[in-house]
Structures are given as structure tokens and as C-alpha cells.
Amino acid sequence: MSAERGRRRPVDRTDLLLGLGFVFGGAAVVAASQTTPTIPGQAYGPGFFPFLIGCGLIAGGIVMATRAVTDPSVPELAAGHPARGPAHLLTLAFVLVGLVACIFLMEPLGFIPVTTALTAGFMMLLRVSPLVAAPLALAGSVVVTLLFSKVLLVPLPSGLLQGWI
């Protein structure tokens, strides 16, 4: 028996716990979505999207937890090296400010400008070139707007683009 065979593989506890948390959180979302009333004459009701989101959380959580246990490479964070420094604080600040900005700016500015700026900002934080991030973010925002307004008949705030969309 070799020494490699007898050694236990390290488990990424952070990803394992987060994955399990996503599974249980997704199950709670799915259960809550089943309690919403149906709308007569529609194929789907108000619980449809929360149900899909809950299923996505469950699937993602299962993948995350499984990889945490089976993947032999343990990320630096799981090995005990905390992620600290200006870059990580900037990312955290961007996420928090971006979410608060969405709450207050969605109505006056509109869905497309706000989500384009936020998505492009997130992409650039992940080191995507601004020349790639900006058009992708704009295209994604326009596609989501068209999907909601034309297919699902759910209007999103148009804000500055009132009359154009």
C-alpha cells in the first residue's frame, strides 16, 4: 500500500458548506414557490420563476458540494489563507454599492442602463476587457428586457429610455 493511497484527500470545507447551504436554501425557495396562487388562464403563475431559481440553487449546490469533496486540488482559501487586501475590499464594496444602486436607480434610470453598468463592472472586476464587457453587458440587458416585455409580458422599468423600448 503506497503512502499516497493512505493519505486523506483534503476537503474544501467552505465550498462544501456553501454548497449544502445552497441546496437547503433552494429547497426552501422551491417549497415556498408552491404556496403561491395560480393565475387563471395562464400556463405559469407567480411561483414559476422562484421555482426555477430554487432548482438552479439546488443543482448548483450539489455540484459545488460534490466538487468540494471529490476535487483533489484545494483552493488557496480552503487551505487557510484568507483573502484580504485592497482588491478584495474593492470587489466587496462594488457588490454592496451595486446592489444598493439597483434598488434606488432602477426606476429613474431604467433596467437597461443600470444592469448594463452593473454587469460590465462585475465583468471588469473579473478582468474581462472593457471592450468585451460593455457590449456583452448591453446585449444581455437588452435580451432580458425583450424576453420579459415581449414574451413574458412583464414590463421592466424603462427610465431614461421611456418611449424607445
PDB file of C-alpha atoms in Angstrom:
ATOM      1  CA  MET A   1       0.000   0.000   0.000  1.00  0.00           C
ATOM      2  CA  SER A   2       1.548   3.321  -1.029  1.00  0.00           C
ATOM      3  CA  ALA A   3       1.717   6.421   1.134  1.00  0.00           C
ATOM      4  CA  GLU A   4      -0.411   8.269  -1.410  1.00  0.00           C
ATOM      5  CA  ARG A   5      -3.251   5.771  -1.086  1.00  0.00           C
ATOM      6  CA  GLY A   6      -3.377   6.016   2.727  1.00  0.00           C
ATOM      7  CA  ARG A   7      -3.410   9.828   2.793  1.00  0.00           C
ATOM      8  CA  ARG A   8      -6.796  11.514   3.080  1.00  0.00           C
ATOM      9  CA  ARG A   9      -7.654  13.973   0.388  1.00  0.00           C
ATOM     10  CA  PRO A  10      -8.304  17.491   1.741  1.00  0.00           C
ATOM     11  CA  VAL A  11     -11.893  18.683   1.596  1.00  0.00           C
ATOM     12  CA  ASP A  12     -12.731  22.258   0.724  1.00  0.00           C
ATOM     13  CA  ARG A  13     -14.953  22.886   3.746  1.00  0.00           C
ATOM     14  CA  THR A  14     -16.014  26.349   2.618  1.00  0.00           C
ATOM     15  CA  ASP A  15     -17.371  25.102  -0.718  1.00  0.00           C
ATOM     16  CA  LEU A  16     -18.902  22.045   0.933  1.00  0.00           C
ATOM     17  CA  LEU A  17     -20.815  24.117   3.478  1.00  0.00           C
ATOM     18  CA  LEU A  18     -21.821  26.737   0.919  1.00  0.00           C
ATOM     19  CA  GLY A  19     -22.956  24.025  -1.481  1.00  0.00           C
ATOM     20  CA  LEU A  20     -25.085  22.377   1.193  1.00  0.00           C
ATOM     21  CA  GLY A  21     -26.439  25.795   2.144  1.00  0.00           C
ATOM     22  CA  PHE A  22     -27.451  26.399  -1.477  1.00  0.00           C
ATOM     23  CA  VAL A  23     -29.167  23.004  -1.596  1.00  0.00           C
ATOM     24  CA  PHE A  24     -31.206  23.688   1.532  1.00  0.00           C
ATOM     25  CA  GLY A  25     -31.885  27.306   0.535  1.00  0.00           C
ATOM     26  CA  GLY A  26     -33.003  26.186  -2.925  1.00  0.00           C
ATOM     27  CA  ALA A  27     -35.285  23.574  -1.376  1.00  0.00           C
ATOM     28  CA  ALA A  28     -36.843  26.301   0.794  1.00  0.00           C
ATOM     29  CA  VAL A  29     -37.383  28.505  -2.286  1.00  0.00           C
ATOM     30  CA  VAL A  30     -38.976  25.599  -4.196  1.00  0.00           C
ATOM     31  CA  ALA A  31     -41.254  24.819  -1.235  1.00  0.00           C
ATOM     32  CA  ALA A  32     -42.258  28.482  -0.870  1.00  0.00           C
ATOM     33  CA  SER A  33     -42.930  28.788  -4.607  1.00  0.00           C
ATOM     34  CA  GLN A  34     -45.513  26.014  -4.371  1.00  0.00           C
ATOM     35  CA  THR A  35     -47.602  28.097  -1.964  1.00  0.00           C
ATOM     36  CA  THR A  36     -48.233  30.947  -4.419  1.00  0.00           C
ATOM     37  CA  PRO A  37     -51.678  31.119  -6.008  1.00  0.00           C
ATOM     38  CA  THR A  38     -52.139  30.257  -9.664  1.00  0.00           C
ATOM     39  CA  ILE A  39     -53.445  32.760 -12.179  1.00  0.00           C
ATOM     40  CA  PRO A  40     -56.462  31.528 -14.150  1.00  0.00           C
ATOM     41  CA  GLY A  41     -55.809  31.316 -17.869  1.00  0.00           C
ATOM     42  CA  GLN A  42     -52.021  31.320 -17.629  1.00  0.00           C
ATOM     43  CA  ALA A  43     -49.715  28.371 -18.091  1.00  0.00           C
ATOM     44  CA  TYR A  44     -47.467  29.611 -15.296  1.00  0.00           C
ATOM     45  CA  GLY A  45     -48.104  31.585 -12.135  1.00  0.00           C
ATOM     46  CA  PRO A  46     -46.096  33.851  -9.847  1.00  0.00           C
ATOM     47  CA  GLY A  47     -44.296  30.867  -8.332  1.00  0.00           C
ATOM     48  CA  PHE A  48     -42.796  29.733 -11.652  1.00  0.00           C
ATOM     49  CA  PHE A  49     -39.602  31.808 -11.587  1.00  0.00           C
ATOM     50  CA  PRO A  50     -38.908  31.251  -7.894  1.00  0.00           C
ATOM     51  CA  PHE A  51     -39.324  27.526  -8.609  1.00  0.00           C
ATOM     52  CA  LEU A  52     -36.749  27.714 -11.439  1.00  0.00           C
ATOM     53  CA  ILE A  53     -34.364  29.728  -9.259  1.00  0.00           C
ATOM     54  CA  GLY A  54     -34.741  27.220  -6.427  1.00  0.00           C
ATOM     55  CA  CYS A  55     -33.998  24.329  -8.787  1.00  0.00           C
ATOM     56  CA  GLY A  56     -30.921  26.176 -10.036  1.00  0.00           C
ATOM     57  CA  LEU A  57     -29.748  26.730  -6.462  1.00  0.00           C
ATOM     58  CA  ILE A  58     -30.199  23.046  -5.676  1.00  0.00           C
ATOM     59  CA  ALA A  59     -28.326  21.933  -8.817  1.00  0.00           C
ATOM     60  CA  GLY A  60     -25.507  24.411  -8.275  1.00  0.00           C
ATOM     61  CA  GLY A  61     -25.248  23.478  -4.604  1.00  0.00           C
ATOM     62  CA  ILE A  62     -24.999  19.779  -5.431  1.00  0.00           C
ATOM     63  CA  VAL A  63     -22.240  20.456  -7.978  1.00  0.00           C
ATOM     64  CA  MET A  64     -20.381  22.716  -5.545  1.00  0.00           C
ATOM     65  CA  ALA A  65     -20.578  20.272  -2.636  1.00  0.00           C
ATOM     66  CA  THR A  66     -19.597  17.326  -4.836  1.00  0.00           C
ATOM     67  CA  ARG A  67     -16.561  19.126  -6.216  1.00  0.00           C
ATOM     68  CA  ALA A  68     -15.518  20.161  -2.721  1.00  0.00           C
ATOM     69  CA  VAL A  69     -15.338  16.511  -1.716  1.00  0.00           C
ATOM     70  CA  THR A  70     -14.010  14.943  -4.920  1.00  0.00           C
ATOM     71  CA  ASP A  71     -11.642  17.567  -6.367  1.00  0.00           C
ATOM     72  CA  PRO A  72      -8.065  16.860  -5.273  1.00  0.00           C
ATOM     73  CA  SER A  73      -6.939  20.464  -5.676  1.00  0.00           C
ATOM     74  CA  VAL A  74      -7.987  22.599  -2.750  1.00  0.00           C
ATOM     75  CA  PRO A  75      -8.134  26.325  -3.430  1.00  0.00           C
ATOM     76  CA  GLU A  76      -5.930  28.713  -1.516  1.00  0.00           C
ATOM     77  CA  LEU A  77      -8.849  29.971   0.590  1.00  0.00           C
ATOM     78  CA  ALA A  78      -9.687  26.491   1.832  1.00  0.00           C
ATOM     79  CA  ALA A  79      -6.071  25.934   2.838  1.00  0.00           C
ATOM     80  CA  GLY A  80      -6.374  28.721   5.386  1.00  0.00           C
ATOM     81  CA  HIS A  81      -5.030  31.741   3.505  1.00  0.00           C
ATOM     82  CA  PRO A  82      -7.621  34.493   3.974  1.00  0.00           C
ATOM     83  CA  ALA A  83      -8.490  36.714   1.039  1.00  0.00           C
ATOM     84  CA  ARG A  84      -7.666  40.164   2.269  1.00  0.00           C
ATOM     85  CA  GLY A  85      -6.325  43.229   0.646  1.00  0.00           C
ATOM     86  CA  PRO A  86      -7.429  46.222  -1.378  1.00  0.00           C
ATOM     87  CA  ALA A  87      -8.592  44.216  -4.394  1.00  0.00           C
ATOM     88  CA  HIS A  88     -10.919  42.050  -2.314  1.00  0.00           C
ATOM     89  CA  LEU A  89     -12.277  45.045  -0.406  1.00  0.00           C
ATOM     90  CA  LEU A  90     -12.900  46.834  -3.704  1.00  0.00           C
ATOM     91  CA  THR A  91     -14.824  43.829  -5.016  1.00  0.00           C
ATOM     92  CA  LEU A  92     -16.924  43.604  -1.857  1.00  0.00           C
ATOM     93  CA  ALA A  93     -17.623  47.342  -1.941  1.00  0.00           C
ATOM     94  CA  PHE A  94     -18.623  47.149  -5.617  1.00  0.00           C
ATOM     95  CA  VAL A  95     -21.076  44.334  -4.948  1.00  0.00           C
ATOM     96  CA  LEU A  96     -22.679  46.110  -1.994  1.00  0.00           C
ATOM     97  CA  VAL A  97     -22.839  49.529  -3.655  1.00  0.00           C
ATOM     98  CA  GLY A  98     -24.076  47.965  -6.893  1.00  0.00           C
ATOM     99  CA  LEU A  99     -26.955  46.187  -5.184  1.00  0.00           C
ATOM    100  CA  VAL A 100     -27.987  49.318  -3.288  1.00  0.00           C
ATOM    101  CA  ALA A 101     -27.686  51.351  -6.501  1.00  0.00           C
ATOM    102  CA  CYS A 102     -30.021  48.885  -8.238  1.00  0.00           C
ATOM    103  CA  ILE A 103     -32.641  49.459  -5.590  1.00  0.00           C
ATOM    104  CA  PHE A 104     -32.565  53.243  -5.889  1.00  0.00           C
ATOM    105  CA  LEU A 105     -31.680  53.759  -9.560  1.00  0.00           C
ATOM    106  CA  MET A 106     -33.758  51.127 -11.339  1.00  0.00           C
ATOM    107  CA  GLU A 107     -36.904  53.271 -11.599  1.00  0.00           C
ATOM    108  CA  PRO A 108     -35.357  56.651 -12.529  1.00  0.00           C
ATOM    109  CA  LEU A 109     -32.632  55.342 -14.876  1.00  0.00           C
ATOM    110  CA  GLY A 110     -34.238  52.134 -16.112  1.00  0.00           C
ATOM    111  CA  PHE A 111     -33.368  48.460 -16.235  1.00  0.00           C
ATOM    112  CA  ILE A 112     -31.097  48.555 -19.289  1.00  0.00           C
ATOM    113  CA  PRO A 113     -28.694  51.324 -18.156  1.00  0.00           C
ATOM    114  CA  VAL A 114     -28.448  50.078 -14.561  1.00  0.00           C
ATOM    115  CA  THR A 115     -27.952  46.400 -15.349  1.00  0.00           C
ATOM    116  CA  THR A 116     -25.557  47.192 -18.193  1.00  0.00           C
ATOM    117  CA  ALA A 117     -23.349  49.281 -15.906  1.00  0.00           C
ATOM    118  CA  LEU A 118     -23.513  46.762 -13.070  1.00  0.00           C
ATOM    119  CA  THR A 119     -22.851  43.728 -15.273  1.00  0.00           C
ATOM    120  CA  ALA A 120     -19.993  45.435 -17.132  1.00  0.00           C
ATOM    121  CA  GLY A 121     -18.497  46.477 -13.796  1.00  0.00           C
ATOM    122  CA  PHE A 122     -18.665  42.925 -12.461  1.00  0.00           C
ATOM    123  CA  MET A 123     -17.075  41.602 -15.649  1.00  0.00           C
ATOM    124  CA  MET A 124     -14.238  44.124 -15.458  1.00  0.00           C
ATOM    125  CA  LEU A 125     -13.629  43.155 -11.817  1.00  0.00           C
ATOM    126  CA  LEU A 126     -13.149  39.635 -13.164  1.00  0.00           C
ATOM    127  CA  ARG A 127     -10.534  41.073 -15.537  1.00  0.00           C
ATOM    128  CA  VAL A 128     -12.640  40.992 -18.682  1.00  0.00           C
ATOM    129  CA  SER A 129     -11.591  43.664 -21.146  1.00  0.00           C
ATOM    130  CA  PRO A 130     -13.898  46.724 -21.162  1.00  0.00           C
ATOM    131  CA  LEU A 131     -14.139  46.327 -24.958  1.00  0.00           C
ATOM    132  CA  VAL A 132     -15.695  42.902 -24.386  1.00  0.00           C
ATOM    133  CA  ALA A 133     -17.547  43.585 -21.123  1.00  0.00           C
ATOM    134  CA  ALA A 134     -19.535  46.640 -22.251  1.00  0.00           C
ATOM    135  CA  PRO A 135     -21.111  45.151 -25.416  1.00  0.00           C
ATOM    136  CA  LEU A 136     -21.827  41.826 -23.696  1.00  0.00           C
ATOM    137  CA  ALA A 137     -23.456  43.579 -20.740  1.00  0.00           C
ATOM    138  CA  LEU A 138     -25.554  45.766 -23.034  1.00  0.00           C
ATOM    139  CA  ALA A 139     -26.602  42.813 -25.177  1.00  0.00           C
ATOM    140  CA  GLY A 140     -27.542  40.796 -22.092  1.00  0.00           C
ATOM    141  CA  SER A 141     -29.621  43.646 -20.671  1.00  0.00           C
ATOM    142  CA  VAL A 142     -31.451  44.162 -23.960  1.00  0.00           C
ATOM    143  CA  VAL A 143     -32.148  40.428 -24.354  1.00  0.00           C
ATOM    144  CA  VAL A 144     -33.524  40.191 -20.800  1.00  0.00           C
ATOM    145  CA  THR A 145     -35.681  43.284 -21.364  1.00  0.00           C
ATOM    146  CA  LEU A 146     -37.102  41.889 -24.605  1.00  0.00           C
ATOM    147  CA  LEU A 147     -37.690  38.487 -23.035  1.00  0.00           C
ATOM    148  CA  PHE A 148     -39.593  39.966 -20.118  1.00  0.00           C
ATOM    149  CA  SER A 149     -41.563  42.600 -22.051  1.00  0.00           C
ATOM    150  CA  LYS A 150     -42.388  40.690 -25.249  1.00  0.00           C
ATOM    151  CA  VAL A 151     -42.507  37.040 -24.222  1.00  0.00           C
ATOM    152  CA  LEU A 152     -43.473  37.102 -20.545  1.00  0.00           C
ATOM    153  CA  LEU A 153     -45.446  40.366 -20.760  1.00  0.00           C
ATOM    154  CA  VAL A 154     -43.746  41.706 -17.623  1.00  0.00           C
ATOM    155  CA  PRO A 155     -42.587  45.284 -18.124  1.00  0.00           C
ATOM    156  CA  LEU A 156     -39.259  46.323 -16.644  1.00  0.00           C
ATOM    157  CA  PRO A 157     -38.544  49.957 -15.706  1.00  0.00           C
ATOM    158  CA  SER A 158     -37.581  51.902 -18.827  1.00  0.00           C
ATOM    159  CA  GLY A 159     -36.421  55.072 -17.055  1.00  0.00           C
ATOM    160  CA  LEU A 160     -34.333  57.218 -19.382  1.00  0.00           C
ATOM    161  CA  LEU A 161     -35.287  55.063 -22.360  1.00  0.00           C
ATOM    162  CA  GLN A 162     -39.029  55.754 -21.985  1.00  0.00           C
ATOM    163  CA  GLY A 163     -40.579  55.710 -25.438  1.00  0.00           C
ATOM    164  CA  TRP A 164     -37.605  53.943 -27.023  1.00  0.00           C
ATOM    165  CA  ILE A 165     -38.456  50.466 -25.792  1.00  0.00           C
TER     166      ILE A 165
END
